[in-house]
Amino acid sequence: MLLWCQTGTLYKGLLTLVLALIALEYLFGSFIETRRWDNMFPYSNTTRVQFPEKPGFQHHPLVKALIGINSNSATNNSSGTPLTTSRNYNFNNNLTTVEIVSSNITSSNLSNTTYFENFDEIVDTNRSNTTGIPLCPDIPPNLRGRLEIVKSPVPAVLDLENRFTWLKPGGHWYPETCKVIKKVAIIVPFRCRGEHLLIFLQHMHPLLKKQQLDYTIFVVEQDGSGPFNRAMLMNIGFTEALKLNNFDCFIFHDVDLLPEDDRNLYTCPEQPRHMSVAVNIFNYKLPYPGIFGGVSAISREHFKLLNGFSNSFWGWGGEDDDMSNRIRFHSLHISRYPISMARYTMLTHKKDKPSPNRYEILRSGQKRFSTDGLNSLKYTIKEVKQHLLYTWLLVELQPPS
Ligand code: UDP
Ligand code: MN
């Protein structure tokens, strides 16, 4: 994974070595697999449960625990240690395969019974009966303002899982003492920023919980080493998230931006909201009025109306300004929290080379608003996993023809 992620920074001499290693890989092994961030996880046991989709089904107690029907056992086993859980769905030939990965479950826990599961039942977390509980307040209580920003040490996955045992699989949570009406999906475009992701998750989960949101974090990872396409990953995140749940609100979030104030609510207001207004590296000033990059919130209905982001921006830059133009074109406007609240720290990284043709694509953007976006999105899903900390999608983008 590290080799894959850092090839750009290796000297020419080392490149030869890498090529030699890749040649060896084809002959002997599978280290190419390890390029994926996901394969760095220290999960120990993998148990595969396979069952045909049929009406009328019987849940295995363990499956019940993992899908949250019996919520206590989902986070604790008999020894009291939290389970490390991850579920992997595949849809082939009418078979739903659920792969349960857990550090504390041995295969002997699963007997050979055939389990009939209905896929909808699994993904739509069975929540307890919410009638009779009050609506959550518009402004959550206990917000304090400034948040501590912790950039080091970089936490380990297992450390975060042990701390955030209240999470439900897939990087999901909702309050149980009050009812939330709108479901929020946080979409993170991602490739080769593993350390940032861990720092981001450490910061975001407690904040989103404190804000009493019904939320799920999606990490959409671009496979391969071709030019990065942030906008396509966000379009894919939107499309795929809606297959899992009817999210009302989408927050598109760079992995390296940490909100500094808990009053900066992760919700979708009446108009699209640009959230990362004041970023430390820009001296906490808005660089230009139409900016829409970094972190932004758009409702499901508006995102559909806008036809999502353009798929045409490969490499760094342009896609966020094109979205800003789409918003104006559709007579919507960008809303923002005050600069004192919408503050962010950006984690340090090497600046990518801006794509040279971004202005040209941007200039002709309007011609393509209705044909370039959600309705022309082409990609292949290579893997989907529900880790405890987030839902992970590995995707291959189809380059332009
Ligand atoms: N990104 C990524 N890997 C990359 C390039 C970009 O994961 O190689 C994602 C990540 O979420 C990042 C966002 O795209 O925060 C924007 O890219 P970047 O941080 O390089 O942009 P900048 O901060 O320079 O605007
Ligand atoms: Mn950045």
Coordinates of C-alpha atoms and ligand atoms in Angstrom, one line a residue:
M1 CA 0.0 0.0 0.0
L2 CA 2.8 2.4 0.9
L3 CA 4.7 1.5 -2.2
W4 CA 1.5 2.2 -4.2
C5 CA 0.8 5.4 -2.5
Q6 CA 4.3 6.9 -2.6
T7 CA 5.6 5.9 -6.0
G8 CA 5.2 9.5 -7.1
T9 CA 7.9 10.6 -4.6
L10 CA 10.4 7.8 -5.3
Y11 CA 13.6 8.6 -7.1
K12 CA 14.2 7.1 -10.5
G13 CA 16.6 4.5 -9.2
L14 CA 14.0 3.2 -6.9
L15 CA 11.5 3.0 -9.7
T16 CA 13.5 0.2 -11.2
L17 CA 13.3 -1.6 -7.9
V18 CA 9.6 -1.1 -7.8
L19 CA 9.1 -2.4 -11.3
A20 CA 11.2 -5.4 -10.4
L21 CA 9.0 -6.0 -7.4
I22 CA 5.9 -5.7 -9.5
A23 CA 7.3 -8.3 -11.9
L24 CA 8.0 -10.6 -8.9
E25 CA 4.4 -10.0 -7.7
Y26 CA 3.0 -11.3 -11.0
L27 CA 5.2 -14.3 -10.7
F28 CA 4.8 -15.2 -7.0
G29 CA 2.4 -13.3 -4.9
S30 CA -0.3 -10.8 -4.2
F31 CA 1.3 -7.7 -2.7
I32 CA -0.5 -5.6 -5.3
E33 CA -3.6 -6.3 -3.2
T34 CA -1.9 -4.6 -0.3
R35 CA -1.9 -1.3 -2.1
R36 CA -5.4 -0.8 -0.9
W37 CA -5.8 1.1 2.3
D38 CA -8.3 -1.5 3.4
N39 CA -5.9 -4.3 3.5
M40 CA -3.8 -2.6 6.1
F41 CA -6.5 -3.4 8.7
P42 CA -5.3 -5.7 11.5
Y43 CA -8.5 -7.8 11.3
S44 CA -7.8 -11.3 12.4
N45 CA -10.5 -13.8 11.6
T46 CA -12.7 -13.8 8.6
T47 CA -15.9 -15.8 8.5
R48 CA -18.0 -16.0 5.4
V49 CA -21.7 -16.6 5.8
Q50 CA -23.6 -17.2 2.6
F51 CA -27.3 -17.5 2.2
P52 CA -29.8 -17.3 -0.7
E53 CA -32.2 -14.4 -0.7
K54 CA -35.6 -15.9 -0.1
P55 CA -38.8 -14.7 1.4
G56 CA -39.1 -16.0 5.0
F57 CA -35.9 -16.1 6.8
Q58 CA -34.2 -17.0 10.0
H59 CA -31.5 -14.9 11.5
H60 CA -28.6 -16.5 13.1
P61 CA -28.0 -15.0 16.5
L62 CA -24.6 -13.8 15.5
V63 CA -25.9 -12.2 12.4
K64 CA -28.6 -10.5 14.5
A65 CA -26.0 -9.1 16.8
L66 CA -23.9 -7.8 13.9
I67 CA -26.8 -6.1 12.2
G68 CA -27.9 -4.4 15.4
I69 CA -31.1 -6.3 16.2
N70 CA -29.7 -7.2 19.5
S71 CA -27.6 -4.1 20.0
N72 CA -25.8 -5.0 23.2
S73 CA -24.3 -8.1 21.8
A74 CA -23.2 -6.2 18.7
T75 CA -20.5 -4.4 20.7
N76 CA -19.7 -6.8 23.5
N77 CA -18.9 -10.4 23.7
S78 CA -18.8 -12.5 26.8
S79 CA -15.3 -11.3 27.8
G80 CA -16.5 -7.8 27.6
T81 CA -14.1 -6.8 24.9
P82 CA -15.6 -4.9 21.9
L83 CA -15.9 -6.8 18.7
T84 CA -14.1 -5.7 15.7
T85 CA -16.7 -6.0 13.0
S86 CA -16.8 -5.5 9.3
R87 CA -19.3 -6.7 6.8
N88 CA -18.8 -7.2 3.2
Y89 CA -21.7 -7.5 0.8
N90 CA -21.6 -9.1 -2.6
F91 CA -24.5 -9.4 -4.9
N92 CA -24.1 -12.3 -7.3
N93 CA -26.6 -14.6 -8.9
N94 CA -29.3 -13.7 -6.3
L95 CA -27.0 -14.7 -3.5
T96 CA -26.2 -12.1 -0.9
T97 CA -22.9 -12.9 0.7
V98 CA -22.1 -11.3 4.0
E99 CA -18.6 -11.6 5.2
I100 CA -18.2 -11.0 8.9
V101 CA -14.8 -10.1 10.0
S102 CA -14.2 -10.0 13.7
S103 CA -11.3 -10.2 16.1
N104 CA -13.3 -12.1 18.7
I105 CA -15.5 -14.5 16.7
T106 CA -14.2 -17.9 15.7
S107 CA -15.7 -19.9 12.9
S108 CA -17.0 -22.4 15.4
N109 CA -19.5 -19.7 16.5
L110 CA -21.3 -20.2 13.3
S111 CA -23.0 -23.5 12.8
N112 CA -23.9 -24.8 9.5
T113 CA -27.5 -23.8 9.5
T114 CA -28.7 -22.1 6.3
Y115 CA -29.6 -18.5 7.0
F116 CA -32.2 -16.8 4.9
E117 CA -31.7 -13.1 4.9
N118 CA -33.4 -10.4 3.1
F119 CA -30.8 -7.8 2.1
D120 CA -33.0 -4.8 2.9
E121 CA -33.3 -6.2 6.4
I122 CA -29.6 -6.1 6.8
V123 CA -28.7 -2.7 5.5
D124 CA -31.6 -0.8 7.0
T125 CA -30.4 -0.9 10.6
N126 CA -33.3 -2.2 12.6
R127 CA -33.8 0.5 15.1
S128 CA -35.9 0.2 18.2
N129 CA -39.4 1.6 18.1
T130 CA -39.1 5.3 18.0
T131 CA -42.8 6.2 18.7
G132 CA -43.1 8.2 21.9
I133 CA -39.7 9.7 21.9
P134 CA -39.4 13.4 21.3
L135 CA -37.9 15.0 18.3
C136 CA -34.3 16.1 18.7
P137 CA -33.9 19.9 19.2
D138 CA -32.9 22.0 16.1
I139 CA -29.8 23.2 18.0
P140 CA -28.3 20.3 19.9
P141 CA -27.6 20.9 23.6
N142 CA -24.1 20.8 25.0
L143 CA -22.3 22.5 22.2
R144 CA -19.3 24.4 23.5
G145 CA -17.7 26.2 20.6
R146 CA -14.1 25.6 20.0
L147 CA -12.8 22.0 19.7
E148 CA -9.5 20.6 20.4
I149 CA -7.6 19.6 17.3
V150 CA -5.6 16.5 17.8
K151 CA -3.2 15.8 14.8
S152 CA -0.8 13.4 16.6
P153 CA -0.2 10.7 17.5
V154 CA -2.0 9.1 14.6
P155 CA -4.5 6.7 16.2
A156 CA -4.7 3.0 15.3
V157 CA -7.8 1.5 13.8
L158 CA -8.3 -0.9 16.8
D159 CA -7.8 2.0 19.2
L160 CA -10.6 4.0 17.6
E161 CA -12.8 1.0 17.4
N162 CA -12.3 0.4 21.1
R163 CA -13.1 4.0 21.9
F164 CA -16.1 4.3 19.7
T165 CA -18.0 1.1 20.7
W166 CA -21.2 3.1 20.4
L167 CA -20.9 3.1 16.6
K168 CA -23.0 0.8 14.5
P169 CA -21.3 -1.0 11.6
G170 CA -20.6 1.2 8.6
G171 CA -19.6 4.3 10.5
H172 CA -23.1 4.9 11.5
W173 CA -24.9 6.4 14.6
Y174 CA -28.1 8.0 15.6
P175 CA -29.3 9.2 19.0
E176 CA -31.7 6.9 20.9
T177 CA -33.1 9.4 23.3
C178 CA -34.6 11.7 20.6
K179 CA -35.8 11.2 17.0
V180 CA -33.9 12.6 14.1
I181 CA -35.8 13.3 10.9
K182 CA -33.1 13.8 8.3
K183 CA -30.4 11.3 7.6
V184 CA -26.9 12.6 6.8
A185 CA -24.3 10.9 4.6
I186 CA -20.7 12.2 4.9
I187 CA -18.9 11.4 1.6
V188 CA -15.1 11.4 1.7
P189 CA -13.2 11.1 -1.6
F190 CA -10.1 9.2 -0.9
R191 CA -6.8 7.7 -2.1
C192 CA -3.5 7.2 -0.2
R193 CA -4.2 9.4 2.7
G194 CA -4.4 6.7 5.4
E195 CA -3.0 8.8 8.3
H196 CA -5.3 11.7 7.5
L197 CA -8.3 9.3 7.4
L198 CA -7.5 8.0 11.0
I199 CA -7.1 11.5 12.3
F200 CA -10.3 12.6 10.6
L201 CA -12.3 9.7 12.0
Q202 CA -11.0 10.3 15.5
H203 CA -12.1 13.9 15.2
M204 CA -15.4 13.5 13.4
H205 CA -17.2 10.7 15.2
P206 CA -17.4 12.3 18.6
L207 CA -18.4 15.6 17.0
L208 CA -21.2 14.2 14.8
K209 CA -22.5 12.3 17.9
K210 CA -22.5 15.4 20.0
Q211 CA -24.5 17.2 17.2
Q212 CA -27.1 14.4 17.7
L213 CA -27.2 13.5 14.0
D214 CA -28.3 10.3 12.3
Y215 CA -25.2 10.0 10.2
T216 CA -23.0 7.5 8.2
I217 CA -19.5 8.1 7.0
F218 CA -18.7 6.8 3.5
V219 CA -15.0 6.6 2.3
V220 CA -15.0 6.3 -1.5
E221 CA -11.5 5.2 -2.6
Q222 CA -10.3 5.5 -6.1
D223 CA -8.5 2.3 -7.3
G224 CA -5.4 2.4 -9.4
S225 CA -2.9 5.2 -10.1
G226 CA -4.6 7.2 -12.8
P227 CA -5.4 10.8 -12.3
F228 CA -7.6 11.5 -9.3
N229 CA -11.2 12.5 -9.9
R230 CA -12.6 13.9 -6.7
A231 CA -15.9 14.9 -8.2
M232 CA -16.6 11.4 -9.6
L233 CA -15.9 9.9 -6.2
M234 CA -18.4 12.2 -4.6
N235 CA -21.0 11.4 -7.3
I236 CA -20.4 7.7 -6.7
G237 CA -20.7 8.2 -2.9
F238 CA -24.1 9.9 -3.5
T239 CA -25.4 7.2 -5.8
E240 CA -24.2 4.2 -3.7
A241 CA -25.2 5.7 -0.4
L242 CA -28.8 6.1 -1.7
K243 CA -28.8 2.4 -2.5
L244 CA -28.2 1.7 1.2
N245 CA -30.5 4.2 2.8
N246 CA -32.6 7.1 1.8
F247 CA -30.2 9.8 3.0
D248 CA -31.7 13.4 3.0
C249 CA -28.5 15.3 3.3
F250 CA -25.0 14.9 1.8
I251 CA -21.8 16.4 3.1
F252 CA -18.9 16.2 0.7
H253 CA -15.8 16.3 2.8
D254 CA -12.0 16.4 2.1
V255 CA -10.3 13.9 4.4
D256 CA -7.8 16.5 5.6
L257 CA -10.1 19.1 7.0
L258 CA -11.0 19.2 10.7
P259 CA -13.8 21.5 11.9
E260 CA -12.6 23.6 14.8
D261 CA -16.0 24.5 16.2
D262 CA -18.9 22.2 17.3
R263 CA -21.5 24.9 16.4
N264 CA -20.7 24.2 12.7
L265 CA -23.6 21.8 12.2
Y266 CA -23.3 18.9 9.8
T267 CA -26.8 19.4 8.3
C268 CA -28.3 20.6 5.1
P269 CA -30.1 23.9 5.2
E270 CA -32.5 25.4 2.6
Q271 CA -29.7 26.2 0.2
P272 CA -26.4 24.4 -0.5
R273 CA -23.9 25.3 2.2
H274 CA -20.2 25.8 1.8
M275 CA -18.8 24.8 5.2
S276 CA -15.1 25.2 5.1
V277 CA -15.3 29.0 5.0
A278 CA -12.2 29.8 7.2
V279 CA -9.3 27.4 6.8
N280 CA -6.0 27.9 8.7
I281 CA -3.9 27.7 5.6
F282 CA -5.8 30.6 4.1
N283 CA -5.4 32.6 7.3
Y284 CA -9.0 31.9 8.1
K285 CA -10.3 34.0 5.3
L286 CA -12.6 33.1 2.4
P287 CA -10.2 33.0 -0.6
Y288 CA -12.9 34.1 -3.1
P289 CA -16.7 34.5 -2.9
G290 CA -17.8 31.6 -5.2
I291 CA -15.5 29.0 -3.5
F292 CA -17.3 25.7 -2.9
G293 CA -14.4 23.3 -2.3
G294 CA -13.2 21.5 0.9
V295 CA -16.4 20.7 2.8
S296 CA -19.9 21.3 1.4
A297 CA -23.5 20.3 2.2
I298 CA -26.2 19.7 -0.4
S299 CA -29.6 18.1 0.1
R300 CA -30.5 15.0 -1.9
E301 CA -33.1 16.9 -3.9
H302 CA -30.8 19.7 -4.8
F303 CA -27.9 17.4 -5.7
K304 CA -30.2 15.6 -8.1
L305 CA -31.5 18.9 -9.6
L306 CA -27.8 20.0 -10.1
N307 CA -27.1 16.6 -11.8
G308 CA -24.3 16.2 -9.2
F309 CA -20.7 17.2 -9.9
S310 CA -19.2 17.2 -13.4
N311 CA -17.2 14.0 -14.2
S312 CA -14.9 15.9 -16.5
F313 CA -12.3 17.2 -14.0
W314 CA -9.3 14.8 -13.8
G315 CA -6.5 15.8 -11.5
W316 CA -6.5 18.8 -9.1
G317 CA -8.9 21.7 -9.4
G318 CA -12.0 23.0 -11.2
E319 CA -14.8 20.6 -10.1
D320 CA -15.7 22.7 -7.1
D321 CA -15.9 25.9 -9.1
D322 CA -18.0 24.1 -11.7
M323 CA -20.4 23.1 -8.9
S324 CA -20.6 26.7 -7.8
N325 CA -21.6 27.6 -11.4
R326 CA -24.2 24.8 -11.4
I327 CA -25.7 26.2 -8.2
R328 CA -26.0 29.7 -9.7
F329 CA -27.3 28.4 -13.0
H330 CA -30.2 26.7 -11.1
S331 CA -31.1 29.8 -9.2
L332 CA -29.8 28.4 -6.0
H333 CA -27.2 30.2 -3.8
I334 CA -24.4 29.2 -1.6
S335 CA -25.1 29.7 2.1
R336 CA -22.4 29.9 4.8
Y337 CA -22.0 30.0 8.5
P338 CA -20.1 33.0 9.9
I339 CA -16.4 33.0 9.6
S340 CA -16.1 32.7 13.4
M341 CA -17.8 29.2 13.4
A342 CA -17.0 27.7 10.0
R343 CA -13.3 27.3 10.9
Y344 CA -11.1 24.4 9.8
T345 CA -7.6 23.1 10.2
M346 CA -6.1 21.4 7.1
L347 CA -3.7 18.6 7.8
T348 CA -0.4 19.1 6.0
H349 CA 0.2 17.4 2.6
K350 CA 2.1 18.0 -0.5
K351 CA 0.2 20.3 -2.9
D352 CA -0.9 18.4 -6.0
K353 CA 0.0 20.0 -9.4
P354 CA -3.1 21.8 -10.6
S355 CA -4.6 20.3 -13.8
P356 CA -3.5 22.6 -16.7
N357 CA -6.8 22.3 -18.6
R358 CA -9.2 23.0 -15.7
Y359 CA -10.0 26.5 -16.8
E360 CA -10.9 25.5 -20.3
I361 CA -13.3 22.7 -19.0
L362 CA -14.7 25.2 -16.5
R363 CA -15.4 27.8 -19.2
S364 CA -17.4 25.4 -21.3
G365 CA -19.0 23.8 -18.3
Q366 CA -22.5 25.2 -18.7
K367 CA -23.0 23.4 -22.0
R368 CA -22.7 20.1 -20.1
F369 CA -24.6 20.8 -16.9
S370 CA -27.5 18.6 -18.0
T371 CA -25.4 15.8 -19.7
D372 CA -22.3 15.6 -17.5
G373 CA -22.9 14.5 -13.9
L374 CA -25.0 11.9 -12.1
N375 CA -26.7 10.9 -15.4
S376 CA -23.4 10.1 -17.2
L377 CA -21.4 8.6 -14.3
K378 CA -19.5 5.4 -15.2
Y379 CA -17.7 3.3 -12.7
T380 CA -17.2 -0.2 -11.3
I381 CA -17.6 -1.0 -7.7
K382 CA -14.8 -3.4 -6.8
E383 CA -15.6 -3.8 -3.1
V384 CA -17.9 -2.6 -0.4
K385 CA -17.3 -3.1 3.3
Q386 CA -19.0 -1.9 6.4
H387 CA -16.3 -1.4 8.9
L388 CA -17.2 -0.2 12.3
L389 CA -15.7 3.2 11.6
Y390 CA -17.0 3.8 8.0
T391 CA -18.5 2.2 5.0
W392 CA -15.7 1.7 2.4
L393 CA -16.2 1.6 -1.3
L394 CA -13.4 0.8 -3.6
V395 CA -14.2 2.0 -7.1
E396 CA -12.7 2.0 -10.6
L397 CA -13.4 5.1 -12.6
Q398 CA -14.1 4.9 -16.3
P399 CA -11.9 7.4 -17.9
P400 CA -13.4 9.7 -20.6
S401 CA -13.7 8.2 -24.1
Ligands
UDP1 N1 -7.6 13.2 -2.2 C1 -7.0 12.0 -1.8 N2 -5.9 11.5 -2.4 C2 -5.3 12.3 -3.3 C3 -5.8 13.5 -3.7 C4 -6.9 14.0 -3.1 O1 -7.6 11.3 -0.9 O2 -4.2 11.8 -3.8 C5 -8.8 13.7 -1.6 C6 -8.7 14.0 -0.1 O3 -10.0 13.8 0.5 C7 -8.3 15.4 -0.1 C8 -9.2 16.0 -1.3 O4 -9.3 14.9 -2.2 O5 -8.5 16.1 1.1 C9 -8.7 17.2 -1.9 O6 -7.4 17.1 -2.4 P1 -6.2 17.9 -1.8 O7 -6.2 17.9 -0.3 O8 -4.9 17.5 -2.5 O9 -6.5 19.4 -2.3 P2 -6.1 20.8 -1.7 O10 -6.1 20.8 -0.3 O11 -4.7 21.1 -2.3 O12 -7.2 21.7 -2.3
MN2 MN -6.1 19.4 1.2

